[in-house]
Coordinates of C-alpha atoms in Angstrom, one line a residue:
M1 CA 12.9 0.4 -26.9
P2 CA 10.3 -1.5 -24.8
G3 CA 8.6 -3.3 -27.7
D4 CA 6.8 -2.2 -30.8
P5 CA 4.5 0.6 -29.9
G6 CA 2.0 -0.7 -32.5
N7 CA 2.0 -4.1 -30.9
D8 CA -0.9 -4.8 -28.6
E9 CA 1.3 -7.0 -26.4
S10 CA 4.0 -4.3 -25.9
P11 CA 4.6 -2.9 -22.4
M12 CA 2.8 0.3 -23.7
R13 CA -0.4 -1.8 -23.6
Q14 CA 0.3 -2.8 -19.9
R15 CA 0.9 0.6 -18.4
L16 CA -1.5 2.5 -16.2
L17 CA -2.6 5.9 -17.3
S18 CA -4.0 9.1 -15.8
V19 CA -4.7 12.1 -18.0
A20 CA -4.3 15.8 -17.2
L21 CA -6.2 17.8 -19.7
V22 CA -4.6 21.2 -19.7
A23 CA -6.5 24.2 -20.8
L24 CA -3.9 26.9 -20.3
V25 CA -0.6 26.9 -22.1
I26 CA 1.7 30.0 -21.9
G27 CA 4.7 30.2 -24.2
G28 CA 4.6 26.4 -24.7
V29 CA 4.9 25.7 -20.9
V30 CA 2.0 24.2 -19.1
G31 CA 0.7 26.5 -16.4
S32 CA 0.1 23.7 -13.9
L33 CA 0.8 20.0 -13.8
G34 CA -0.2 19.2 -10.2
L35 CA -0.6 15.5 -11.2
L36 CA 3.1 14.9 -10.3
A37 CA 3.4 17.3 -7.3
F38 CA 5.8 15.1 -5.4
A39 CA 6.6 15.9 -1.8
Q40 CA 10.2 16.8 -2.7
T41 CA 9.8 17.7 -6.4
P42 CA 13.1 17.9 -8.3
V43 CA 13.7 20.7 -10.8
R44 CA 12.1 19.6 -14.0
G45 CA 13.1 19.9 -17.6
T46 CA 11.7 20.0 -21.1
L47 CA 11.7 17.5 -24.0
S48 CA 10.8 18.7 -27.5
G49 CA 11.5 17.9 -31.1
T50 CA 10.2 17.2 -34.5
V51 CA 8.4 14.2 -36.1
T52 CA 8.8 13.5 -39.8
A53 CA 7.6 10.6 -42.0
D54 CA 8.8 9.2 -45.3
K55 CA 5.1 9.1 -46.5
G56 CA 1.9 10.7 -45.5
Q57 CA 1.2 13.6 -43.2
V58 CA 2.2 13.9 -39.5
V59 CA -1.0 15.2 -37.9
G60 CA -1.6 14.9 -34.2
F61 CA 0.7 11.9 -33.8
R62 CA 1.2 10.6 -30.2
V63 CA 4.8 11.0 -28.8
A64 CA 5.6 8.8 -25.8
A65 CA 8.5 9.5 -23.5
H66 CA 9.4 6.7 -21.0
N67 CA 11.4 7.8 -17.9
L68 CA 13.3 4.6 -17.3
D69 CA 14.4 5.6 -13.8
R70 CA 11.1 6.7 -12.4
R71 CA 9.0 4.3 -14.6
I72 CA 6.7 7.1 -15.7
W73 CA 5.4 7.8 -19.2
Y74 CA 4.5 11.2 -20.8
T75 CA 2.4 11.1 -23.9
V76 CA 1.7 14.3 -25.9
F77 CA 0.6 15.1 -29.5
T78 CA 2.3 16.8 -32.4
N79 CA 1.2 20.2 -33.8
K80 CA 2.6 21.0 -37.2
G81 CA 5.2 18.2 -36.8
R82 CA 6.5 19.4 -33.5
Y83 CA 5.9 18.4 -29.9
T84 CA 6.8 19.6 -26.4
I85 CA 6.8 17.7 -23.1
P86 CA 7.0 20.4 -20.4
Q87 CA 7.9 19.9 -16.7
A88 CA 9.3 16.4 -17.3
L89 CA 11.0 14.8 -14.4
P90 CA 14.8 14.3 -14.8
G91 CA 16.2 10.9 -15.8
R92 CA 17.0 8.6 -18.6
Y93 CA 14.3 8.6 -21.4
E94 CA 13.4 6.6 -24.4
V95 CA 11.3 8.7 -26.8
M96 CA 9.2 7.2 -29.6
V97 CA 6.1 7.7 -31.7
N98 CA 3.1 5.4 -31.2
E99 CA 1.1 5.2 -34.4
P100 CA -0.1 1.9 -35.7
D101 CA 0.7 2.6 -39.4
F102 CA 4.2 3.8 -38.8
E103 CA 7.5 2.3 -37.6
S104 CA 9.3 4.8 -35.3
S105 CA 12.8 5.4 -34.4
T106 CA 13.6 5.5 -30.7
V107 CA 15.8 8.3 -29.2
A108 CA 17.6 7.9 -25.9
V109 CA 17.8 11.1 -23.9
Q110 CA 19.4 12.0 -20.6
L111 CA 17.4 14.9 -19.1
G112 CA 18.9 16.7 -16.2
P113 CA 17.3 19.1 -13.7
G114 CA 16.4 22.3 -15.6
D115 CA 17.6 20.9 -18.9
S116 CA 16.0 21.3 -22.3
R117 CA 16.7 18.4 -24.6
T118 CA 15.8 17.7 -28.2
A119 CA 14.6 14.3 -29.6
N120 CA 13.7 14.2 -33.2
M121 CA 11.9 11.1 -34.6
T122 CA 11.8 9.8 -38.1
L123 CA 8.9 7.5 -39.1
K124 CA 8.6 4.9 -41.9
Q125 CA 5.2 4.0 -43.1
K126 CA 4.4 0.3 -42.9
G127 CA 3.7 -1.5 -46.1
G128 CA 0.6 -3.4 -46.9
Q129 CA -2.3 -3.6 -44.5
A130 CA -0.3 -2.3 -41.5
S131 CA -3.2 -2.1 -39.1
L132 CA -6.7 -3.5 -38.7
A133 CA -9.6 -1.4 -39.8
A134 CA -11.2 0.5 -37.0
D135 CA -14.3 -1.8 -36.9
E136 CA -12.0 -4.9 -36.6
M137 CA -10.8 -3.6 -33.2
L138 CA -14.3 -4.1 -31.8
P139 CA -14.4 -7.2 -29.5
A140 CA -17.2 -8.8 -31.5
N141 CA -15.1 -8.6 -34.7
R142 CA -12.0 -10.2 -33.2
R143 CA -13.5 -13.7 -32.6
G144 CA -12.5 -15.5 -35.7
N145 CA -15.7 -14.9 -37.6
T146 CA -16.2 -16.6 -40.9
A147 CA -15.2 -14.4 -43.8
K148 CA -18.2 -12.8 -45.5
K149 CA -18.8 -9.9 -47.8
I150 CA -18.7 -6.8 -45.6
V151 CA -21.4 -4.1 -46.2
Y152 CA -21.2 -0.9 -44.2
V153 CA -24.4 0.8 -43.2
D154 CA -25.4 3.9 -41.3
S155 CA -28.0 2.7 -38.8
M156 CA -29.1 -0.2 -36.7
E157 CA -32.4 -0.2 -38.7
E158 CA -30.4 -1.2 -41.9
I159 CA -28.9 -4.2 -40.0
F160 CA -32.2 -5.2 -38.4
P161 CA -35.1 -4.4 -40.9
S162 CA -38.6 -3.7 -39.6
E163 CA -40.4 -7.0 -40.1
P164 CA -41.8 -9.8 -37.8
G165 CA -39.1 -10.6 -35.2
Q166 CA -37.4 -7.3 -35.2
E167 CA -39.1 -5.9 -32.0
L168 CA -38.1 -9.1 -30.1
V169 CA -34.5 -8.9 -31.3
K170 CA -34.3 -5.2 -30.4
A171 CA -35.9 -5.8 -27.0
L172 CA -33.9 -8.9 -26.0
C173 CA -30.7 -9.3 -28.1
T174 CA -29.1 -6.1 -29.3
G175 CA -28.3 -4.9 -25.8
C176 CA -25.6 -7.4 -25.6
H177 CA -25.0 -8.3 -29.2
R178 CA -25.1 -4.7 -30.7
D179 CA -24.9 -5.1 -34.5
G180 CA -24.7 -8.9 -34.5
G181 CA -20.9 -9.3 -34.5
T182 CA -21.2 -12.6 -32.6
W183 CA -23.6 -14.0 -35.2
R184 CA -21.4 -13.7 -38.2
N185 CA -20.4 -17.4 -38.4
A186 CA -23.2 -18.2 -40.9
Q187 CA -25.4 -19.9 -38.3
T188 CA -28.3 -22.1 -39.3
Y189 CA -31.8 -21.9 -37.9
D190 CA -31.1 -24.8 -35.5
E191 CA -27.9 -23.1 -34.3
F192 CA -29.7 -19.9 -33.6
L193 CA -32.4 -21.7 -31.7
K194 CA -29.8 -23.5 -29.6
G195 CA -28.2 -20.1 -28.8
I196 CA -31.6 -18.7 -27.7
E197 CA -32.1 -21.7 -25.5
R198 CA -28.6 -21.1 -24.0
M199 CA -29.6 -17.6 -23.1
T200 CA -33.0 -18.5 -21.6
E201 CA -32.9 -22.1 -20.5
T202 CA -29.8 -24.2 -20.5
G203 CA -26.7 -22.0 -20.2
P204 CA -23.9 -21.5 -19.9
A205 CA -24.2 -17.8 -20.6
G206 CA -20.7 -16.5 -19.8
F207 CA -20.8 -16.7 -16.0
P208 CA -21.5 -19.4 -13.4
N209 CA -25.1 -20.2 -12.6
V210 CA -26.5 -17.2 -14.5
L211 CA -28.8 -17.1 -17.6
A212 CA -28.8 -13.9 -19.5
L213 CA -32.5 -14.0 -20.2
G214 CA -33.5 -16.6 -17.6
R215 CA -36.3 -14.4 -16.1
T216 CA -37.8 -13.3 -19.3
P217 CA -40.9 -15.3 -20.4
L218 CA -40.5 -16.5 -24.0
S219 CA -42.9 -18.8 -25.8
A220 CA -41.8 -21.4 -28.3
R221 CA -43.3 -19.3 -31.0
D222 CA -41.3 -16.2 -29.8
K223 CA -38.1 -18.3 -30.0
A224 CA -38.9 -19.6 -33.4
L225 CA -39.7 -16.1 -34.6
I226 CA -36.3 -14.8 -33.4
A227 CA -34.4 -17.7 -34.9
N228 CA -36.1 -17.3 -38.2
Y229 CA -35.4 -13.5 -38.2
L230 CA -31.7 -14.0 -37.4
T231 CA -31.3 -16.8 -39.9
K232 CA -32.8 -14.6 -42.6
H233 CA -30.5 -11.7 -41.9
F234 CA -27.3 -13.3 -40.5
G235 CA -27.4 -16.9 -41.8
P236 CA -25.5 -18.5 -44.7
G237 CA -25.0 -16.4 -47.7
M238 CA -25.9 -13.1 -46.0
P239 CA -23.5 -10.2 -46.0
D240 CA -21.7 -9.0 -42.9
K241 CA -23.5 -5.7 -42.2
R242 CA -21.5 -3.4 -40.0
L243 CA -22.1 0.1 -38.7
R244 CA -20.0 2.5 -40.7
I245 CA -17.0 4.0 -38.9
D246 CA -15.7 7.2 -40.2
P247 CA -12.1 8.3 -39.3
L248 CA -11.6 10.9 -36.7
V249 CA -9.9 14.0 -37.9
V250 CA -7.5 15.0 -35.1
D251 CA -7.6 18.7 -34.1
E252 CA -3.9 19.4 -33.4
D253 CA -4.6 22.6 -31.5
V254 CA -6.7 20.6 -29.0
A255 CA -4.6 17.4 -28.9
S256 CA -1.4 19.2 -28.4
K257 CA -2.7 20.8 -25.1
A258 CA -3.3 17.4 -23.5
I259 CA -0.7 15.6 -21.5
Y260 CA -1.1 12.0 -20.4
V261 CA 1.0 10.8 -17.5
G262 CA 1.4 7.0 -17.2
Y263 CA 2.8 4.8 -14.4
D264 CA 4.3 1.4 -15.1
I265 CA 2.5 -1.3 -13.0
P266 CA 4.8 -3.2 -10.6
E267 CA 7.1 -5.6 -12.3
D268 CA 6.3 -8.3 -9.7
L269 CA 2.5 -8.0 -10.0
P270 CA 1.5 -11.6 -10.3
L271 CA -0.4 -13.2 -13.2
E272 CA -2.9 -15.7 -11.9
P273 CA -2.5 -19.1 -13.6
T274 CA -6.2 -19.6 -14.0
Q275 CA -9.4 -17.6 -14.6
G276 CA -11.4 -20.0 -12.5
R277 CA -13.6 -22.9 -13.5
R278 CA -14.8 -23.3 -17.0
V279 CA -18.4 -22.0 -17.1
G280 CA -20.9 -24.8 -17.7
A281 CA -18.4 -27.6 -17.5
P282 CA -19.4 -30.5 -15.2
M283 CA -17.4 -31.4 -12.1
I284 CA -15.3 -34.6 -12.7
D285 CA -14.0 -36.6 -9.8
G286 CA -14.6 -33.6 -7.5
E287 CA -12.8 -31.1 -9.8
F288 CA -14.0 -28.4 -12.2
P289 CA -12.0 -27.9 -15.4
Q290 CA -10.1 -24.6 -15.2
L291 CA -9.8 -21.8 -17.7
P292 CA -6.2 -20.8 -18.5
G293 CA -4.8 -17.5 -17.1
L294 CA -4.3 -14.4 -19.0
A295 CA -0.9 -13.1 -20.2
L296 CA -1.4 -9.4 -19.8
H297 CA -2.6 -7.2 -17.0
H298 CA -5.5 -4.8 -17.5
L299 CA -6.6 -2.4 -14.8
Q300 CA -10.4 -2.1 -15.1
A301 CA -11.7 0.6 -12.8
A302 CA -10.4 3.5 -10.7
A303 CA -11.4 4.9 -7.3
L304 CA -10.1 8.1 -5.6
A305 CA -9.5 7.7 -1.9
P306 CA -9.6 10.7 0.5
D307 CA -5.8 10.3 1.3
G308 CA -4.9 11.0 -2.3
G309 CA -4.3 7.4 -3.2
V310 CA -5.7 6.0 -6.5
W311 CA -7.1 2.5 -6.4
F312 CA -7.5 0.1 -9.3
S313 CA -9.1 -3.3 -9.8
S314 CA -6.6 -5.7 -11.2
R315 CA -8.4 -8.7 -12.6
V316 CA -5.5 -10.8 -13.8
S317 CA -3.7 -10.6 -10.5
N318 CA -7.0 -11.1 -8.6
S319 CA -6.3 -8.1 -6.4
V320 CA -6.9 -4.4 -5.8
I321 CA -3.9 -2.1 -6.0
R322 CA -3.1 1.3 -4.7
L323 CA -1.1 4.0 -6.5
D324 CA 0.5 6.9 -4.6
P325 CA 1.0 9.3 -7.5
K326 CA 3.2 11.6 -5.4
Q327 CA 5.7 8.9 -4.7
Q328 CA 8.9 9.3 -6.8
N329 CA 10.3 5.8 -6.1
P330 CA 8.6 3.3 -8.4
A331 CA 9.5 0.5 -5.9
T332 CA 7.3 2.0 -3.2
R333 CA 4.7 3.7 -5.5
W334 CA 2.4 0.7 -5.5
K335 CA 0.8 -1.6 -3.0
D336 CA -0.9 -4.8 -3.9
Y337 CA -3.8 -6.3 -1.9
P338 CA -4.6 -9.8 -3.2
I339 CA -8.2 -10.8 -2.7
K340 CA -8.5 -13.5 0.0
G341 CA -10.6 -16.6 -0.2
D342 CA -10.8 -17.3 -4.0
R343 CA -8.1 -17.4 -6.7
W344 CA -10.3 -15.8 -9.3
V345 CA -13.2 -13.5 -8.6
A346 CA -12.9 -11.4 -11.8
V347 CA -12.7 -8.1 -9.7
S348 CA -14.4 -5.3 -11.6
G349 CA -15.8 -2.0 -10.2
M350 CA -14.1 0.1 -7.5
A351 CA -15.2 2.6 -4.9
A352 CA -13.9 4.4 -1.8
D353 CA -15.9 5.8 1.1
S354 CA -15.2 9.0 3.1
K355 CA -13.2 7.0 5.7
G356 CA -10.9 5.5 3.2
K357 CA -12.4 2.0 3.0
I358 CA -12.2 0.4 -0.4
Y359 CA -14.9 -1.6 -2.1
W360 CA -15.0 -3.8 -5.2
S361 CA -17.5 -5.8 -7.2
E362 CA -16.9 -9.3 -8.5
L363 CA -18.1 -10.8 -11.8
K364 CA -17.5 -14.4 -10.8
G365 CA -17.1 -14.4 -7.0
G366 CA -20.7 -13.6 -6.1
M367 CA -19.7 -11.2 -3.4
L368 CA -19.1 -7.5 -2.6
G369 CA -15.6 -6.8 -1.3
E370 CA -14.4 -4.4 1.4
L371 CA -10.9 -3.6 2.4
D372 CA -9.6 -1.5 5.4
P373 CA -6.2 -0.4 4.1
A374 CA -5.1 0.6 7.6
T375 CA -5.4 -2.9 8.9
G376 CA -5.5 -5.0 5.7
K377 CA -8.7 -6.7 6.9
Q378 CA -11.0 -7.8 4.1
I379 CA -14.7 -8.6 4.3
R380 CA -16.5 -10.2 1.4
Y381 CA -20.3 -9.8 1.7
V382 CA -22.4 -12.6 0.1
I383 CA -25.0 -11.1 -2.3
P384 CA -28.3 -12.9 -1.7
Q385 CA -29.0 -13.6 -5.3
Q386 CA -26.8 -15.0 -8.0
G387 CA -25.7 -12.7 -10.8
V388 CA -22.8 -10.7 -12.2
D389 CA -21.9 -7.6 -10.2
V390 CA -20.2 -4.9 -12.4
G391 CA -21.0 -1.5 -11.0
I392 CA -20.3 -0.2 -7.5
T393 CA -20.5 3.3 -6.0
V394 CA -20.7 5.1 -2.6
D395 CA -23.2 7.8 -1.5
K396 CA -22.6 10.8 0.7
D397 CA -23.5 8.8 3.8
D398 CA -21.1 5.9 2.9
N399 CA -23.8 3.5 1.8
V400 CA -22.5 1.2 -0.9
G401 CA -24.6 0.8 -4.0
F402 CA -24.2 -2.1 -6.4
A403 CA -26.3 -3.9 -9.1
L404 CA -26.4 -7.1 -11.0
I405 CA -26.3 -7.6 -14.8
W406 CA -27.6 -11.1 -15.5
G407 CA -29.4 -10.8 -12.2
A408 CA -31.5 -7.7 -12.7
L409 CA -31.5 -6.0 -9.4
F410 CA -30.2 -3.0 -7.4
G411 CA -28.4 -3.6 -4.1
R412 CA -27.2 -1.5 -1.2
L413 CA -24.8 -2.2 1.7
D414 CA -26.1 -0.1 4.6
A415 CA -23.3 2.0 6.1
K416 CA -24.5 1.5 9.7
T417 CA -25.9 -2.0 9.9
R418 CA -23.5 -3.5 7.3
T419 CA -26.5 -5.4 5.9
I420 CA -27.1 -6.0 2.2
H421 CA -30.6 -5.4 0.8
T422 CA -31.6 -6.1 -2.8
Y423 CA -34.3 -4.6 -5.0
P424 CA -35.5 -6.2 -8.3
T425 CA -36.0 -4.2 -11.5
P426 CA -39.6 -4.1 -12.9
T427 CA -38.3 -5.3 -16.3
P428 CA -36.9 -8.8 -15.9
D429 CA -33.2 -9.3 -17.0
N430 CA -32.8 -5.5 -17.4
G431 CA -29.1 -5.9 -16.7
I432 CA -27.9 -3.0 -14.6
Y433 CA -24.4 -2.0 -15.5
G434 CA -23.0 1.4 -14.6
L435 CA -24.1 3.2 -11.4
A436 CA -24.2 6.6 -9.8
F437 CA -25.8 8.1 -6.7
D438 CA -27.5 11.4 -6.9
Q439 CA -27.5 14.2 -4.2
S440 CA -30.5 12.7 -2.5
G441 CA -29.1 9.2 -2.2
N442 CA -31.1 7.7 -5.1
L443 CA -29.2 5.1 -7.0
W444 CA -29.3 5.3 -10.8
G445 CA -28.4 2.4 -13.1
A446 CA -27.7 1.8 -16.8
G447 CA -30.0 -0.8 -18.3
W448 CA -27.4 -2.7 -20.3
Q449 CA -29.5 -5.4 -21.8
K450 CA -32.9 -3.7 -22.4
G451 CA -32.1 0.0 -22.9
T452 CA -33.3 1.8 -19.8
I453 CA -32.2 4.4 -17.3
S454 CA -33.3 3.0 -13.9
K455 CA -33.7 4.6 -10.5
W456 CA -33.8 3.0 -7.1
D457 CA -35.6 5.5 -4.9
A458 CA -34.1 6.0 -1.5
E459 CA -37.4 6.8 0.1
T460 CA -39.8 4.2 -1.4
H461 CA -37.1 1.5 -2.1
L462 CA -38.8 0.9 -5.4
V463 CA -37.2 0.9 -8.9
K464 CA -38.5 3.1 -11.7
E465 CA -37.5 2.7 -15.3
Y466 CA -37.1 5.3 -18.0
P467 CA -36.9 3.6 -21.5
V468 CA -34.5 5.1 -23.9
P469 CA -36.1 4.0 -27.2
N470 CA -33.4 5.0 -29.6
S471 CA -30.6 3.1 -27.8
W472 CA -31.2 -0.4 -29.1
G473 CA -30.3 -1.6 -25.6
Q474 CA -27.0 -1.1 -23.9
I475 CA -27.0 2.0 -21.8
R476 CA -23.4 1.4 -20.6
R477 CA -22.5 3.8 -17.8
M478 CA -24.3 6.5 -15.7
G479 CA -23.3 9.8 -14.1
V480 CA -25.1 12.6 -12.2
D481 CA -24.0 16.2 -12.6
S482 CA -24.0 18.9 -9.9
K483 CA -27.5 20.0 -11.0
G484 CA -28.9 16.5 -10.5
M485 CA -29.2 15.8 -14.3
V486 CA -28.6 12.1 -15.0
W487 CA -26.4 11.1 -17.9
G488 CA -26.0 7.8 -19.8
S489 CA -24.0 6.5 -22.7
E490 CA -25.9 4.9 -25.7
Y491 CA -23.1 2.6 -26.7
N492 CA -24.8 1.0 -29.6
V493 CA -25.8 4.2 -31.5
G494 CA -23.1 6.7 -30.6
M495 CA -25.1 9.1 -28.4
M496 CA -25.0 10.6 -25.0
V497 CA -28.4 10.9 -23.2
R498 CA -29.5 13.3 -20.5
L499 CA -32.5 12.6 -18.2
D500 CA -34.2 15.3 -16.2
P501 CA -35.5 13.4 -13.2
Q502 CA -38.1 16.2 -12.4
T503 CA -39.8 16.0 -15.8
G504 CA -38.7 12.7 -17.2
K505 CA -37.5 14.4 -20.4
L506 CA -34.8 12.7 -22.4
T507 CA -32.3 14.8 -24.4
E508 CA -29.9 13.0 -26.8
F509 CA -26.6 14.3 -28.1
K510 CA -25.3 12.6 -31.2
I511 CA -21.5 12.2 -31.3
P512 CA -20.5 13.8 -34.6
V513 CA -18.4 10.9 -36.0
S514 CA -20.0 7.7 -37.4
G515 CA -19.5 4.5 -35.5
A516 CA -18.6 5.9 -32.1
I517 CA -19.1 3.6 -29.1
P518 CA -19.3 5.8 -26.0
Y519 CA -18.5 3.7 -22.9
E520 CA -18.5 6.2 -19.9
A521 CA -20.8 9.0 -19.0
W522 CA -19.1 10.9 -16.2
P523 CA -19.5 14.6 -15.4
D524 CA -16.5 16.6 -14.4
K525 CA -16.5 19.4 -11.8
A526 CA -17.7 21.9 -14.5
D527 CA -20.5 19.6 -15.6
N528 CA -18.9 18.7 -18.8
V529 CA -19.6 15.0 -19.6
W530 CA -16.8 12.7 -20.5
S531 CA -16.8 9.4 -22.3
A532 CA -14.3 7.1 -24.1
D533 CA -14.6 5.8 -27.7
E534 CA -12.3 2.8 -28.2
V535 CA -12.9 2.5 -31.9
H536 CA -11.8 6.1 -32.6
S537 CA -9.0 6.0 -30.0
A538 CA -10.4 9.1 -28.2
L539 CA -11.7 10.6 -25.0
L540 CA -14.8 12.7 -25.6
K541 CA -15.9 15.8 -23.8
L542 CA -19.5 17.1 -24.2
E543 CA -20.3 20.6 -23.2
P544 CA -24.1 20.3 -22.6
A545 CA -25.0 24.0 -23.0
S546 CA -23.7 24.1 -26.5
G547 CA -23.9 20.5 -27.5
R548 CA -20.2 20.7 -28.6
F549 CA -18.0 17.6 -28.5
T550 CA -14.2 17.8 -28.1
F551 CA -12.0 14.8 -28.9
Y552 CA -8.8 14.1 -27.2
P553 CA -6.8 11.2 -28.7
M554 CA -6.0 8.4 -26.3
P555 CA -2.3 7.6 -25.5
Q556 CA -2.7 4.2 -27.0
P557 CA -4.5 3.2 -30.2
H558 CA -7.9 1.5 -29.6
Q559 CA -7.6 1.6 -25.9
S560 CA -10.5 0.4 -23.8
V561 CA -11.4 2.9 -21.0
P562 CA -14.3 1.3 -19.1
K563 CA -14.4 3.7 -16.1
M564 CA -13.1 7.2 -15.3
E565 CA -12.7 9.1 -12.1
V566 CA -12.3 12.9 -11.8
E567 CA -10.3 14.7 -9.1
A568 CA -11.4 18.1 -7.7
N569 CA -8.8 19.8 -10.1
N570 CA -10.4 17.9 -13.1
T571 CA -7.5 15.5 -13.5
M572 CA -9.0 12.4 -14.9
W573 CA -7.9 8.9 -13.9
F574 CA -8.4 5.6 -15.7
G575 CA -6.8 2.2 -16.0
S576 CA -5.4 0.4 -19.0

């Protein structure tokens, strides 16, 4: 067994995942699984069995089958205690259940071409507090905060009462800090004031040479008002107020129709020994202190190339990597392209143009990257202004769009001249995060810090902003559907929002489970809109016509899915 499936550091946390959401099931056999349509596909087989537990109910439990020969995972979900993995490639398997509150037996199975094999699993419920509460999985709650009395509430307004200082906090702070998770260490007035100065004047603010609110004018009175407000509601003796998170009830009939196919990353993918220089530290004798490297890989964003390759940004190896999903041999399935020139650029977003060139954004490198896979040549374009580049996308004419959070601008690399142009946002420090081009070449951006949907106009080259007043900041990702409707995720308040560019009308869709944190907002080929909710361990599908949400449990508990890509056949790809 490759590690405890409930352990965050097991190989199951390091795998790469794509998901095929299958709508048609006939007699228990998937009608189509084109995701693994290898050039010379061997005859497949079927794995099935039962899952039982010594305590509790088995409802929609995730069953993971690892093909040891091909280094591929299948993850499916139980229905009435049974599961089926159809069209599984032959080979040696280890089959297990991956549920955080249960210990699973592991069953070894040899599956031959055309075989049907049974693997029954028995679970034992873990004693004590086996897993963290769902809200403890949020990043802000995993930072060693001082223990306080926890009080669960239903709205941001209960955490941030309406009184002097609230409007400033809402406008400037909650976009990044959400419900105040990073303020839970019982800070004093002076400590809050020092934090405000760090964001606006002194730094460091997370990344080199960038101030999160360095362009936003704030008077001494404003800073004092914010510090007083935060001390009153988050200071010593105050309870730890958190947004309530209700458990997700898994619909077994839905979950059991989903098949996730995962690919082990290359065993020799390197781990960089450093994350680059320590932000804000002075140079001593010509050297900057370095941050230690990370121990686990995480593939951040996906891009679909015209040749069928799937590309991912691999931050910990400081590279971009290509997956050939049709390649049976795991030794030749991947190709790694280390980024040249810097040991740590914190590669983030990914995009591919119509000619197969690959582009990436850099959180720390200050450049926009380009790779020609045919020659291996890399070009890293210098962005004229300092900031943090997260989003990147390509339009129908192969112009490359990007934007800066903690830099507050849109940018475009011209497809013909190969020149970068930048365009500031009207609101300072708006923090543009996710991006999407529309059919007319306009570039839409998610206002991560100050809660706007923003548009760079391809004709006027001006930026127009559409405030989303209920968002409390942090519009996380953007998407544009086939009708030109613009979609965003309201991460802080558990809603999806649609903007009609013709009328400016905003329509919000509340996710029907408390505490959801939707990250993505990506339309599929049928104009359903997809997102991912780490805290409920689910992918979400919104059908706009009916307002109906469908939940698909993720293959790993509390898995972060920052960015999705959708193939023409509606197969969805994401990294892990």
